[in-house]
Every structure is written in C-alpha cells, then in structure tokens.
Coordinates of C-alpha atoms in Angstrom, one line a residue:
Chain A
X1000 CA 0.0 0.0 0.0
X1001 CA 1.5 3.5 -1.0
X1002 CA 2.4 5.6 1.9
X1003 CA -0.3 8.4 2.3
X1004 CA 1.5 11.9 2.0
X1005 CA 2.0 13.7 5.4
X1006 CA 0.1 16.5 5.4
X1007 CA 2.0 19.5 5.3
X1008 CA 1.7 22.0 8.9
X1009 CA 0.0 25.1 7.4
X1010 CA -0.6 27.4 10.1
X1011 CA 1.5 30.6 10.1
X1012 CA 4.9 31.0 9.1
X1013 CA 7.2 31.2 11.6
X1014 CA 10.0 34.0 11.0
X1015 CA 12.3 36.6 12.9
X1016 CA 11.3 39.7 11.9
X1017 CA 12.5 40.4 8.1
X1018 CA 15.4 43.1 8.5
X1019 CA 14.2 46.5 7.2
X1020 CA 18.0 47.1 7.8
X1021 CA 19.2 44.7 4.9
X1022 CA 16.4 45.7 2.7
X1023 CA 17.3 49.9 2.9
X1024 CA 20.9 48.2 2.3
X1025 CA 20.1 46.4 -0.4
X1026 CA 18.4 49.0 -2.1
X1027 CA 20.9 51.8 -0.8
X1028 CA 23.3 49.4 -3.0
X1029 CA 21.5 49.7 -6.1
X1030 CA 20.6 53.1 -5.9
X1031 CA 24.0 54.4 -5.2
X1032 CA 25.1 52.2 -8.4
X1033 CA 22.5 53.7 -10.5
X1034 CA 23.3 57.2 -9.6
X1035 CA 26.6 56.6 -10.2
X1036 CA 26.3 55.1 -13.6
X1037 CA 23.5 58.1 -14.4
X1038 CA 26.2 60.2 -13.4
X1039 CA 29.4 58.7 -15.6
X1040 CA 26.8 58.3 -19.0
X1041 CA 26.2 62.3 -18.4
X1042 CA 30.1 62.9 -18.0
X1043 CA 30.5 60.6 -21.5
X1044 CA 27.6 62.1 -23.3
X1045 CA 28.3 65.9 -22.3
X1046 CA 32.3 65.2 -22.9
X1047 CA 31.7 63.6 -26.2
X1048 CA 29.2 66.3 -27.5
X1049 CA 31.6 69.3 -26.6
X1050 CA 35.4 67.5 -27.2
X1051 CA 34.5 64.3 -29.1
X1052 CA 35.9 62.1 -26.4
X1053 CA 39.2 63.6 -26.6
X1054 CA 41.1 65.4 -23.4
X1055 CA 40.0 69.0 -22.9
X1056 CA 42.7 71.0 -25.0
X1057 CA 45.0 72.5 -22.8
X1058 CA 48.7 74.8 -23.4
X1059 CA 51.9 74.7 -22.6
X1060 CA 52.3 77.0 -19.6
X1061 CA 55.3 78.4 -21.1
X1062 CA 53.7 79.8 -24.4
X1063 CA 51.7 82.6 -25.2
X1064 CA 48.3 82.3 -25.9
X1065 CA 45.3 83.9 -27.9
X1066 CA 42.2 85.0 -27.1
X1067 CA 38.9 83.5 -28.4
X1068 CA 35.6 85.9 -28.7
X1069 CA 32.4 85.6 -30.0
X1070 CA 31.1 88.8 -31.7
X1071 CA 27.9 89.7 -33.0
X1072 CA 27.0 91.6 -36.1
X1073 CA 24.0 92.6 -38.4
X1074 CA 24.0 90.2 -40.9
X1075 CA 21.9 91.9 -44.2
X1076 CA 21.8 88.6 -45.9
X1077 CA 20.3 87.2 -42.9
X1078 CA 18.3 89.9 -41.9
X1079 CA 19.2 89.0 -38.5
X1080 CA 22.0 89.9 -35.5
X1081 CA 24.2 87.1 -36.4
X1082 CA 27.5 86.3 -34.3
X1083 CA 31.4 84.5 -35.4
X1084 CA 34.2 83.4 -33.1
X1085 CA 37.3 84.7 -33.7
X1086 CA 40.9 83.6 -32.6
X1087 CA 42.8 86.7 -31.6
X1088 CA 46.7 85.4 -31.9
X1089 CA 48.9 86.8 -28.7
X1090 CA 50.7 90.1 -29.2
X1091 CA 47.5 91.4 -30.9
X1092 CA 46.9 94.7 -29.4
X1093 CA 50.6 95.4 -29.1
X1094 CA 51.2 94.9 -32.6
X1095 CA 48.1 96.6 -33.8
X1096 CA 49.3 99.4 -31.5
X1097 CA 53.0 99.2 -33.8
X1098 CA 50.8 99.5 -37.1
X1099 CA 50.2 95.7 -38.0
X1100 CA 47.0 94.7 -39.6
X1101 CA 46.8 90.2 -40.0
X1102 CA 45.5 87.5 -42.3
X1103 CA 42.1 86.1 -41.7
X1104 CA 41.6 82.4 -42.2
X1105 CA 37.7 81.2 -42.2
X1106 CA 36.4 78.2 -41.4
X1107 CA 32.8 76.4 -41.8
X1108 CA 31.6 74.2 -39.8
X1109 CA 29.4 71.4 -40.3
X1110 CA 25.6 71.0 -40.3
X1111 CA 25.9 69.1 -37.0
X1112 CA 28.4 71.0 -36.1
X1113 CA 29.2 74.5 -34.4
X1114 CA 31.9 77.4 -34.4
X1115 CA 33.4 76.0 -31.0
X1116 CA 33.6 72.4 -32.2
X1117 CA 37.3 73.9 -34.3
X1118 CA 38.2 74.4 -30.9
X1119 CA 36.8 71.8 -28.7
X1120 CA 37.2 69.0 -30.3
X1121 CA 40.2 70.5 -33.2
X1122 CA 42.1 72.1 -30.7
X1123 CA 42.2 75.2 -33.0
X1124 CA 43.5 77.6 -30.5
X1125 CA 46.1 75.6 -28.7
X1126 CA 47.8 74.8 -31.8
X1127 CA 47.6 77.5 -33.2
X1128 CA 49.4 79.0 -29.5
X1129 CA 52.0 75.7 -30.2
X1130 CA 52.2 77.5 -34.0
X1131 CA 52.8 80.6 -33.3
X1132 CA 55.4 80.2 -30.3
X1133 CA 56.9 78.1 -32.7
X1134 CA 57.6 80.3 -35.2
X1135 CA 56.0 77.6 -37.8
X1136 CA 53.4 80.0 -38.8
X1137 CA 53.0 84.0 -38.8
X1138 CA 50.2 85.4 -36.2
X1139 CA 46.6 85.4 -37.9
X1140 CA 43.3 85.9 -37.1
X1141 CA 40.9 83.0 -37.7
X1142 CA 36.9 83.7 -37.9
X1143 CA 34.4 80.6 -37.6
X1144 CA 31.1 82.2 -38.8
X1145 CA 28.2 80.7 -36.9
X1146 CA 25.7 78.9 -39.5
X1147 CA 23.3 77.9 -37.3
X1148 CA 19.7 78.0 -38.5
X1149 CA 18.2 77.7 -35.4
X1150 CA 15.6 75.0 -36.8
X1151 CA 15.9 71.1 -36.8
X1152 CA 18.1 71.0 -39.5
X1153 CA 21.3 73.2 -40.0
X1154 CA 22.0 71.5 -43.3
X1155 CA 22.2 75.2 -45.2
X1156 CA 25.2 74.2 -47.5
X1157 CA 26.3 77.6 -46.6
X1158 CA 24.7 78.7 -50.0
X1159 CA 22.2 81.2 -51.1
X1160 CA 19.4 78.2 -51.0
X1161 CA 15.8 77.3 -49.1
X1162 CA 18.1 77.8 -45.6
X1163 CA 18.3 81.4 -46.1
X1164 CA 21.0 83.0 -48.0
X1165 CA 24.3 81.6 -46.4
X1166 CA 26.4 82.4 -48.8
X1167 CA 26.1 85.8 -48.7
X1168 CA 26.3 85.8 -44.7
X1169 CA 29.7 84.4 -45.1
X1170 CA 30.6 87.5 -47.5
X1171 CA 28.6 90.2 -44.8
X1172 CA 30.9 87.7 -41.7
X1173 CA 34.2 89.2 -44.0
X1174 CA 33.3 92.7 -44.1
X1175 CA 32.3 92.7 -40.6
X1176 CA 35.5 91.4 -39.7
X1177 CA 37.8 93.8 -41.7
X1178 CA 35.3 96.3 -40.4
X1179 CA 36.2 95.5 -36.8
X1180 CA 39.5 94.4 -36.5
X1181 CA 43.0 95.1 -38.2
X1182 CA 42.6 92.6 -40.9
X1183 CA 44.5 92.6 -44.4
X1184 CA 41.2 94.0 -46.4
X1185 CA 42.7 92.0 -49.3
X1186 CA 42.0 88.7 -51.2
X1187 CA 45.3 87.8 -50.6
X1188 CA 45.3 88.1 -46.9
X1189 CA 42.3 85.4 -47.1
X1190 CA 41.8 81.8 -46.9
X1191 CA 38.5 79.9 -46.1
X1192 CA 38.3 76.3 -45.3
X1193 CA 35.7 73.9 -43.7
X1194 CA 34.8 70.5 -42.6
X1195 CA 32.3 68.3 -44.5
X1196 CA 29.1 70.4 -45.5
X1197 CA 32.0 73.5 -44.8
X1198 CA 34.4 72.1 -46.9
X1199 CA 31.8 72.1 -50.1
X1200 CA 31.0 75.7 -49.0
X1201 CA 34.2 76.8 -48.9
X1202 CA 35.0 75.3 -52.7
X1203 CA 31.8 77.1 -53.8
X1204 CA 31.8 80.6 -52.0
X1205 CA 35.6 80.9 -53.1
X1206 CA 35.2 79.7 -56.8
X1207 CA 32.1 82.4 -57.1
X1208 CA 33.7 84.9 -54.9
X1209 CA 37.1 84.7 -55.9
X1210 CA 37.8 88.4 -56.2
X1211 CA 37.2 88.0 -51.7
X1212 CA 39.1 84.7 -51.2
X1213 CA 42.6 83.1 -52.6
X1214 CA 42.3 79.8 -50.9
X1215 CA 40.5 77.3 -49.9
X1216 CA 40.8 74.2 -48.3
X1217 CA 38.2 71.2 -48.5
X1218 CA 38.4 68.7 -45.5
X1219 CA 36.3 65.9 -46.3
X1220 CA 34.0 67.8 -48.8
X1221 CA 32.0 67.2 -51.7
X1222 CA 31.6 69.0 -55.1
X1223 CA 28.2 68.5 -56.6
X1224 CA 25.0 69.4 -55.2
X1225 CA 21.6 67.4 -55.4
X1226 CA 18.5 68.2 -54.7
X1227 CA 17.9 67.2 -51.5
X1228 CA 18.2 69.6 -48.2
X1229 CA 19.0 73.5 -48.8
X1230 CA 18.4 72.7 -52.6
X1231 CA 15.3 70.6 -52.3
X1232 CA 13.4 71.3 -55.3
X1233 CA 15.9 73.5 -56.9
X1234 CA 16.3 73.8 -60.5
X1235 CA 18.8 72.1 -62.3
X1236 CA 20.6 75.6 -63.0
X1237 CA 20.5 76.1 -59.3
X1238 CA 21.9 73.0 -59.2
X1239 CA 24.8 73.1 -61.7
X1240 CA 25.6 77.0 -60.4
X1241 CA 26.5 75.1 -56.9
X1242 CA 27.9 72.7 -58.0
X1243 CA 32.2 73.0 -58.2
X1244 CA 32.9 70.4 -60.5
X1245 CA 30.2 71.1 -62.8
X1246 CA 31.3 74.9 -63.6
X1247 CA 34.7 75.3 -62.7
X1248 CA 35.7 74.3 -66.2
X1249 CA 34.4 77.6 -67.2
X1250 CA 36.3 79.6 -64.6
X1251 CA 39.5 79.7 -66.6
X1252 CA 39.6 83.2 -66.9
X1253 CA 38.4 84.5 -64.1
X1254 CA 40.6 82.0 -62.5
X1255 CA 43.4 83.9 -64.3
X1256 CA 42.4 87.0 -62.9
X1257 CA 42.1 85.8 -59.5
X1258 CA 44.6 83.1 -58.6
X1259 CA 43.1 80.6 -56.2
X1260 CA 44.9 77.9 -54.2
X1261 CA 43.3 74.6 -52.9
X1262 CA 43.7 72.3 -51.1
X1263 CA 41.6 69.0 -50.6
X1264 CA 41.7 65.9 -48.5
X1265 CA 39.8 62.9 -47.8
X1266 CA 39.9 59.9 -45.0
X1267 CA 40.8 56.7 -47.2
X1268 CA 37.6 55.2 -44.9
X1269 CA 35.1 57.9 -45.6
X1270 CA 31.9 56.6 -46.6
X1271 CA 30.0 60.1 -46.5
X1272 CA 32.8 61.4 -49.6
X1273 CA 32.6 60.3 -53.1
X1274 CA 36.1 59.3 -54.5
X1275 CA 35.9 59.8 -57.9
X1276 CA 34.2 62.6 -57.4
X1277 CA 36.7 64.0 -55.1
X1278 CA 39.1 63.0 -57.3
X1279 CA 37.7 64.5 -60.7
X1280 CA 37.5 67.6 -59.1
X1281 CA 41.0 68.1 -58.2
X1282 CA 41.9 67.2 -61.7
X1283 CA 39.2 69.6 -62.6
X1284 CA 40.7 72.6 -60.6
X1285 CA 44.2 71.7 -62.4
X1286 CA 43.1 72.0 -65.8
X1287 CA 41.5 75.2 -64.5
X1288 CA 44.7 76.5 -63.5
X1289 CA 44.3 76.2 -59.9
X1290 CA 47.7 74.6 -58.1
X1291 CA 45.3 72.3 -56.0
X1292 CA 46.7 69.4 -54.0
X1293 CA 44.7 66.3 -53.7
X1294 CA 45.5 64.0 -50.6
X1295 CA 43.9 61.2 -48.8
X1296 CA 45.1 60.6 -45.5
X1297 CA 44.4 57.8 -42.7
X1298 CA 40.6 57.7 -41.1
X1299 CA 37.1 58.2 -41.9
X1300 CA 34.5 61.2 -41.7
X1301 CA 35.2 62.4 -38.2
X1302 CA 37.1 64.6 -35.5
X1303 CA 40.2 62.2 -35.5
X1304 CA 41.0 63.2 -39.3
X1305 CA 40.4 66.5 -38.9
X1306 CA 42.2 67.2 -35.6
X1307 CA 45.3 65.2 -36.7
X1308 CA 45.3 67.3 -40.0
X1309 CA 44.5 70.6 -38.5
X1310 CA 48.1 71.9 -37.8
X1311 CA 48.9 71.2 -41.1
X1312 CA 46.1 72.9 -42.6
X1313 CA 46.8 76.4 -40.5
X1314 CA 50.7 75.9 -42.1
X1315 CA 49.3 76.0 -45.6
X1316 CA 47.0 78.9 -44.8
X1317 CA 50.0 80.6 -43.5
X1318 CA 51.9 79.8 -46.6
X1319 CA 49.3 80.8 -49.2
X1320 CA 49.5 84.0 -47.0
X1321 CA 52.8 84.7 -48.2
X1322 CA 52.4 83.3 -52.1
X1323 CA 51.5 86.8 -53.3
X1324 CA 48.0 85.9 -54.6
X1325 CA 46.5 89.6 -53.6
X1326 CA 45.5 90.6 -57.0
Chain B
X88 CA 0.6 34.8 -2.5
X89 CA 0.7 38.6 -4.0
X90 CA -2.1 39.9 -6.3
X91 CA -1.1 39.7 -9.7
X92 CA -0.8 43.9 -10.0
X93 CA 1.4 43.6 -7.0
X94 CA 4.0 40.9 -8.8
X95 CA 4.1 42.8 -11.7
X96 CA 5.1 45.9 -10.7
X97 CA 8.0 43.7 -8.6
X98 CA 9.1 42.3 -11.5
X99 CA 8.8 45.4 -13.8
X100 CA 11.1 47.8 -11.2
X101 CA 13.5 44.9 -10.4
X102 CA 13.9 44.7 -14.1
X103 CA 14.1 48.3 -15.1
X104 CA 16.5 48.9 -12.1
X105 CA 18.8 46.1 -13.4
X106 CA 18.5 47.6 -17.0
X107 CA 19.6 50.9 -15.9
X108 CA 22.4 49.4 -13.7
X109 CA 23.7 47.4 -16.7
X110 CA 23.4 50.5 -19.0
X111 CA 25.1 52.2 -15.9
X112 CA 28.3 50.1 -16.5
X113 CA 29.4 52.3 -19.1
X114 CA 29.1 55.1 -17.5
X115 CA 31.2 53.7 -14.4
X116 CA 33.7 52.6 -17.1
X117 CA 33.8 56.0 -18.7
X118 CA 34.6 57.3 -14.9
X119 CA 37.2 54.9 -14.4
X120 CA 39.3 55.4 -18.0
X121 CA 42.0 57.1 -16.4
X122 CA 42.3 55.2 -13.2
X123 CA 46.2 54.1 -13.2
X124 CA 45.5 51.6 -11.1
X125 CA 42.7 49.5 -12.5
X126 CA 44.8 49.8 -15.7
X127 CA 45.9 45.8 -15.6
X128 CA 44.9 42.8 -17.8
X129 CA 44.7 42.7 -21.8
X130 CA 42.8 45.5 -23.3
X131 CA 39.4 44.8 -24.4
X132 CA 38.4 46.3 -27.6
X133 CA 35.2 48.5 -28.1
X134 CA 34.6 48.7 -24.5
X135 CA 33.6 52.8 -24.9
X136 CA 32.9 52.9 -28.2
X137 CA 32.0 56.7 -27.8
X138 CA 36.3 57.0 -27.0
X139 CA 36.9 56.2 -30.7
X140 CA 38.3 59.1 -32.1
X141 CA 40.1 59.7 -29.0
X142 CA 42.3 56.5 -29.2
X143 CA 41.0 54.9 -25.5
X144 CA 38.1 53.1 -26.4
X145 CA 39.3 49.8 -25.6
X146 CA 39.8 49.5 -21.9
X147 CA 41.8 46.6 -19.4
X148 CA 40.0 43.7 -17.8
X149 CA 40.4 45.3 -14.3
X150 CA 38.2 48.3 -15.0
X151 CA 35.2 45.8 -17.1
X152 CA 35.7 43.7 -14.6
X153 CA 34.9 46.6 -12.0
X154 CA 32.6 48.5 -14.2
X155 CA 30.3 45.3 -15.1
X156 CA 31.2 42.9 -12.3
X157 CA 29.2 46.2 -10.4
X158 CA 26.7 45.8 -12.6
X159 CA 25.7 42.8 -12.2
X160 CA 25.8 43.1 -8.4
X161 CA 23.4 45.8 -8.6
X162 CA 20.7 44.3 -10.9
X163 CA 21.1 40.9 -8.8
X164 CA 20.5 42.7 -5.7
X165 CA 17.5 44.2 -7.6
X166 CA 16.4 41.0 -9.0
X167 CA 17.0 38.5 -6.3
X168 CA 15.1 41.1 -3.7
X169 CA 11.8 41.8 -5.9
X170 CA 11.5 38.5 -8.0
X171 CA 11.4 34.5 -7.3
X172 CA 13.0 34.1 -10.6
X173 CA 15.7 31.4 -9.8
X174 CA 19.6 32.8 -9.9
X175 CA 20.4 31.0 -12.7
X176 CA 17.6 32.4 -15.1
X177 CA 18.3 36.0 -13.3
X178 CA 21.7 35.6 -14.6
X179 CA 21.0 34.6 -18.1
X180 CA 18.5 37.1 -18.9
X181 CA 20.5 40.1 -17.4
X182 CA 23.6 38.7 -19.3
X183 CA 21.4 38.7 -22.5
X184 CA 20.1 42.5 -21.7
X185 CA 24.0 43.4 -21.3
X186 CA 25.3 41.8 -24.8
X187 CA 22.4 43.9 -26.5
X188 CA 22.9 47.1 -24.3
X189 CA 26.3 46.7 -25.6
X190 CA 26.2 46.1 -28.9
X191 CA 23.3 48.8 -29.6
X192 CA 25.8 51.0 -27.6
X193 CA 28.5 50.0 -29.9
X194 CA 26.8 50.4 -32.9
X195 CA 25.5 53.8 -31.9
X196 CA 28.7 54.6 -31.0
X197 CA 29.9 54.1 -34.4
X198 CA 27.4 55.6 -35.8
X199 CA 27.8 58.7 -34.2
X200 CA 31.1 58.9 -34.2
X201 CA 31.7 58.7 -38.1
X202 CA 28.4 60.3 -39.0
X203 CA 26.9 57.2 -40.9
X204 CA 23.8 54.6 -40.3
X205 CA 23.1 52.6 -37.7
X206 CA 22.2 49.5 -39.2
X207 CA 25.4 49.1 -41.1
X208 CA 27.4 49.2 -37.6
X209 CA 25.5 46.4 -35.8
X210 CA 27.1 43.3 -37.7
X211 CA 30.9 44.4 -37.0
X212 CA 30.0 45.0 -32.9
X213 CA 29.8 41.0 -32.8
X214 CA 33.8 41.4 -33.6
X215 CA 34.3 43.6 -30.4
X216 CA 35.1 41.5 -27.3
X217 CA 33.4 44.1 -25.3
X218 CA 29.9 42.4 -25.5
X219 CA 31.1 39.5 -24.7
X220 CA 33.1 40.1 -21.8
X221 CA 30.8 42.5 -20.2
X222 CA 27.6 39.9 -20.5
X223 CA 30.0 37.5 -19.1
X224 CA 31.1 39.4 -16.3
X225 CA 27.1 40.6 -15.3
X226 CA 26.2 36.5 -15.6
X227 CA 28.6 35.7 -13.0
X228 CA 27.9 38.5 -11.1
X229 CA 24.4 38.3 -11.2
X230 CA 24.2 35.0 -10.2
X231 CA 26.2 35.8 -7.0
X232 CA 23.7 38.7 -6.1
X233 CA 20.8 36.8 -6.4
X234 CA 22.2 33.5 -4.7
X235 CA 23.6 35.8 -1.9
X236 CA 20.8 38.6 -1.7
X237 CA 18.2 35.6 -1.1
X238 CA 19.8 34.1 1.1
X239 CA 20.5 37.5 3.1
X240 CA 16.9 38.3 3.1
X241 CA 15.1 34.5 3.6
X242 CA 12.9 33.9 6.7
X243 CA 15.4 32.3 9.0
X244 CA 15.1 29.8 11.8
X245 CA 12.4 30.8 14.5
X246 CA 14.2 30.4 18.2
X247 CA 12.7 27.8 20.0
X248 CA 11.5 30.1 23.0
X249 CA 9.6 31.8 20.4
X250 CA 8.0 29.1 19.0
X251 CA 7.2 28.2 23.0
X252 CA 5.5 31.5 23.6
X253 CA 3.5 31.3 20.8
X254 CA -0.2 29.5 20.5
X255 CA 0.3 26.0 18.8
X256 CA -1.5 26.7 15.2
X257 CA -4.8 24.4 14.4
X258 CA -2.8 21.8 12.4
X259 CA -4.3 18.8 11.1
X260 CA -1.8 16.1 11.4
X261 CA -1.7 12.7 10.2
X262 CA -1.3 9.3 12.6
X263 CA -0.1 6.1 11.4
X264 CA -3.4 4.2 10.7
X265 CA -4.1 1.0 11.5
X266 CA -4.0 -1.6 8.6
X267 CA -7.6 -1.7 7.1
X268 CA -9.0 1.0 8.6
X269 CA -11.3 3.0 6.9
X270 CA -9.9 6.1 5.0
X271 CA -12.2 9.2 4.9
X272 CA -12.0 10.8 1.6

C-alpha cells in the first residue's frame, strides 16, 4: 500500500522579523550604483558632444596664448543679429598698437556641427598657440562664422538656398571682420576652409567669390550638389551653379584674374565622400589652372581626421598667406 | 501569495533597475578610464565605443571587470530582492540585456562617431570582445547577487523560545493508521 502523504503544517509561518535594515541596504546598493552610472553616462555624453571624447585641449604653460571671442553683427543677408568666433593670436593689441593689420583664415563648420567644435574637439586655439610660439606659422586671425539656423536641420550648404542666404552671410561675416578688427582687407590676406558640408561651401563661396578669397581648403568635402536639403526642389541651373565640379571648367579666366589655391583631403575610410568625385574635381581645378593638392590621408568622416590634420592645414594657410595671390 | 498587480510591478522595477544598472556600467567605465590603477589585464576592444576618435576606447580587464562585475551586483541585488526568478535564469536574462545594451551602444557609438547609419554598424559589434566580456562578467555576477541577496533576506530559523511563547497553530496532522481501517476521503 503507498504511503499516504503527510500533510504539510499550514498554520502561520514562523519568521524573525524580516530586517528592514538589509532591505534599505540592499536598495541603498542599487541606488547608489545607478546614480553613479546616471552620473558617468552624463560625463560621456556631455564630454563627447563638446570635445568628441578627446582630453580637454590645454597649453603649454610656457607659451603665449590667444584669445577666443564671439562677436555679433547685423547680418543683411540674414536679416538678422548674427555672431562668429574669432581667434585673436597673442601680441594682438601690441602689434596693432605698432601698425600691423593680420591674415584672416575662415572656417565652416558642419551641419551638426558649431563654431566652437574647431576648438573643442580641433584644438584650433592651442595649436595655433604651439604654432605661433613656434615660429611655424605667422600670427593670424581666424573667424568661424556661426551657420546655425536655429531649426531642426542646419544643413544650409552655406549657399544662397531654401536655408536662407548663407552664402552671402559668409561675404557680410568678411566685411564685418575687416570692419572690426586690423585685418588685411585684401584677397590675398584670405583663406577659407571647412569641414564636410563647410568644406563644399568653402569650394563654392571661393570659386564664385574669388575676387574675396585666394584659398581654400576642402576637409572631407564634396563637389556636386543634389536636390535634397538646402536645394530641395531647386532647378537644375540652381543646381549646376552650386555645383564646383560642374562649372569650374568655365572659370578659366576668371581663375586667371584671380589666382586661387586649394587644397583637398579625404579619409581613405570615408563613406559620407565620393572618390571619384573628389578625385575629378581636383583634376578639374588643375586644368582650371588652380595649383590644388589632392591627398587622402588615414581615417574616416570624423574629429580624428580632422584634428590630426588641423596643424597642417593652418601651415598652408600661413603659406598661401605669403604666395603673393592679392591681386 | 501577492495579487497579480502587486508581482508585476515587482518584476517590472526589479527589471528596469537592473536595465539601468547594466546601462550604468558604461558610464562607471567611462569614470574609471584614467584610473592608473585599475589599468591591468589585456585590453578589451570597443569597451567605450563613444572614445573612438580619442584612441581609448578599448579599456583593461580590471576596470570591465569593476565597471560590469558592479553591474551585475546591482541588478542581482534588484532582481534577487523583488523576483522568485531562480539565480540562474536571473543571470542569463541580465547577461542577455548586457550583450544587447552593448552592442546597440556599440553600434550607436559608431554611428555617431563617423556620421553614418546605424544598421550598417551592428554586424561588425559582434567582432568587439566588449559584449562579450561585459555579459560574461554581469552572468557571473548576477548569479552571486541573487544566490547571496536571497539568502541574506530568507525567513530564518524561528528560536525555540519563540516558538514556546507562541499559541500552537490548528494543524491537522496525520497518525499512522491502523491496517484496514477505513480512509475518509
């Protein structure tokens, strides 16, 4: 005969007291973990959005160093009080005071991107400091006109387009500059460069405009425009007139007129960058007459490539500088 | 036993608090980079994917093992406290949640940091060791939490004298029968 199960004692369970003391520890524990992990995602986020992960960009004690100022101006292309940041090299006011008027280089940013990112994430001013106390490259002034549209998108292609009319804000950001500060008022004494949607502006502002620039360099930029953002539902003549490497063929003489220099370089990993378009256009520019150097260099579509070729950049600014192209 | 609303809402915060303790990992990490003296054992790669650019994205054992082992610990205590899900399923599913808060993180990471898709970076995070290590780290860690947080909260022995002082409950018991009597159903 099967044994007959026991019948289990039911009555109340028997316990000490549970201890409210491990349970506040237990969830003390967890809490104190989450806050700190809440705490060290906000330090990665906020460090990552203002220097792209890398250490905040600090000097040499020893060196001299610039200033960096935003200034605000009235923009008539914009219609609006618009602002740029400008590097102000050491010795400045001192030299201004002796009779010295400087260079201006100009750089775009990015749609994503903003004036301070060049000096963030670029380490603009500290190496142009490191430059400068160096003796690598003459003191200049460079001006980082802000291009934000305050909407969703800031994708203006820093062109007269559906954004507003960026391209001639760049142009008012010039004469507000020599208007304020002891600038060379002369093409010659001005180079314009940019990052990504910046680097196709500064191809196109300078090939239009090249009575106000001699140079430009392209840092991971592109030279024919579609329809899409800024130009959505432009016209194909809208199109081509924006377009570098559809109309710089026909620059020749204007070209002639006004010397330009360029300089263009693209991560061998970029997948945002066309390469044959990248490279048809610096053959373009060639048979145009324009001395343009064509590089790709280590990386992709990002910070590292541009930070590791900035210095190098601001020494070919500061040579075209002296080339004599002020005509 | 608990009314069903009661459960859920157990299960649902000892969940989310282990989601957001795993998810806190990285940040720990990230507050640890520089720590000279957590930098031992082999690097693992695409530990802060976010460091890319900067060079330091792949970080030594001793810091993971810090960053995630006290990840783990946390959603353990979080899961073994609200839950009656055994350790061993606790550990599996909050390793799992780790491997895809890692590789999404990864991905994103990518993503961000060379301006391109999403989609595109997913395949290439299951080359990083990061995932891997991390969800290993949170299984055995996990497991520990839950075994030991259990076992710190469980009813314990009642003291005889207490048991003495207390009315004897209304028990039914059972007496050895004789053969052939007659069973009431």
């Amino acid at each position: 005969m099967p044994a007959l199960p026991a019948l289990a004692l039911s009555g109340p369970t028997h316990s000490r007291p549970r201890s409210i003391g491990l349970r506040v520890l237990a969830a003390g524990i967890v809490v104190a973990w989450l806050t700190l992990g809440g705490l060290g995602l906000y330090a990665h986020g906020r460090d990552y959005s203002i220097y792209r992960g890398f250490p905040v960009p600090t000097h040499s004690a020893s060196i001299p160093f610039g200033q960096v100022l935003t200034k605000r101006f009235n923009s008539s292309a914009l219609h609006q009080e618009r602002s740029y940041t400008i590097y102000v090299p050491p010795g400045y006011r001192a030299a201004v005071a002796r009779g010295a008027r400087f260079p201006v280089l100009y750089l775009l940013h990015s749609p994503r991107g903003k004036p301070q990112g060049y000096f963030t994430a670029g380490a603009l001013a500290v190496r142009m400091d490191e430059l400068i106390a160096a003796h690598r490259i003459r003191p200049y002034l460079v001006v980082l006109p802000d291009g934000r549209t305050g909407r969703a998108s800031n994708d203006t292609e820093w062109a007269n387009a559906n954004q507003g009319r960026y391209e001639s804000y760049v142009l008012d950001t010039v004469g507000a500059v020599d208007a304020r500060w002891a600038t060379l008022p002369d093409r010659g004494a001005r180079v314009i460069g940019g990052l990504s949607m910046g680097a196709y502006g500064a191809a196109n502002i300078t090939l239009r405009h090249p009575e106000v620039f001699s140079g430009f360099q392209s840092w991971s930029g592109y030279f024919v425009q579609t329809p899409t953002d800024a130009f959505t539902g432009a016209s194909r003549a809208a199109l081509r007139a924006n377009s570098p490497l559809l109309y710089v063929g026909g620059l020749k003489g204007v070209l002639r007129r006004h010397p330009v220099h360029a300089y263009l370089y693209q991560g061998r990993l970029d997948r945002n960058s066309n390469r044959a378009e990248f490279l048809r256009f610096g053959a373009a520019l060639r048979r145009a007459g324009v001395p343009a150097t064509v590089a790709f260099v280590p990386g992709g579509h990002n910070w590292r490539v541009w930070r590791d070729e900035l210095p190098l950049m601001l020494r070919v600014a500061n040579h075209w500088f002296g080339a004599g192209n002020g005509r | 036993m608990r009314p069903l609303a009661v459960r859920v809402t157990r299960r649902t915060v000892a969940w989310t608090a282990a989601l957001l303790a795993i998810a806190g990992g990285t940040g720990v990490l990230y507050l640890l980079r520089t720590h000279g003296l957590l930098d031992t054992g082999p690097h693992v790669s695409g530990a802060l994917a976010l460091q890319q650019l900067a060079g330091d994205s792949a970080q030594p054992l001793a810091r993971m093992a810090v960053a995630f082992g006290g990840a783990g610990l946390a959603a353990g205590i979080a899961v073994g406290a609200l839950t009656r899900l055994s350790a061993e399923a606790a550990a599996l599913i909050a390793a799992a949640l780790c491997w895809l808060v890692e590789v999404a993180a990864g991905a994103g990471g990518d993503a961000i940091a060379n301006s391109i898709t999403l989609w595109p970076r997913v395949g290439p995070q299951l080359d990083r060791q990061a995932p891997w290590v991390a969800a290993g780290l949170v299984l055995f860690s996990t497991y520990l939490a839950v075994r030991g947080t259990r076992a710190a909260l469980r009813p314990g022995p009642v003291p005889s004298a207490a048991l003495r002082s207390q009315p004897r409950p209304n028990v039914a018991t059972t007496r050895p029968h004789a053969p052939g009597a007659r069973l009431e159903s």
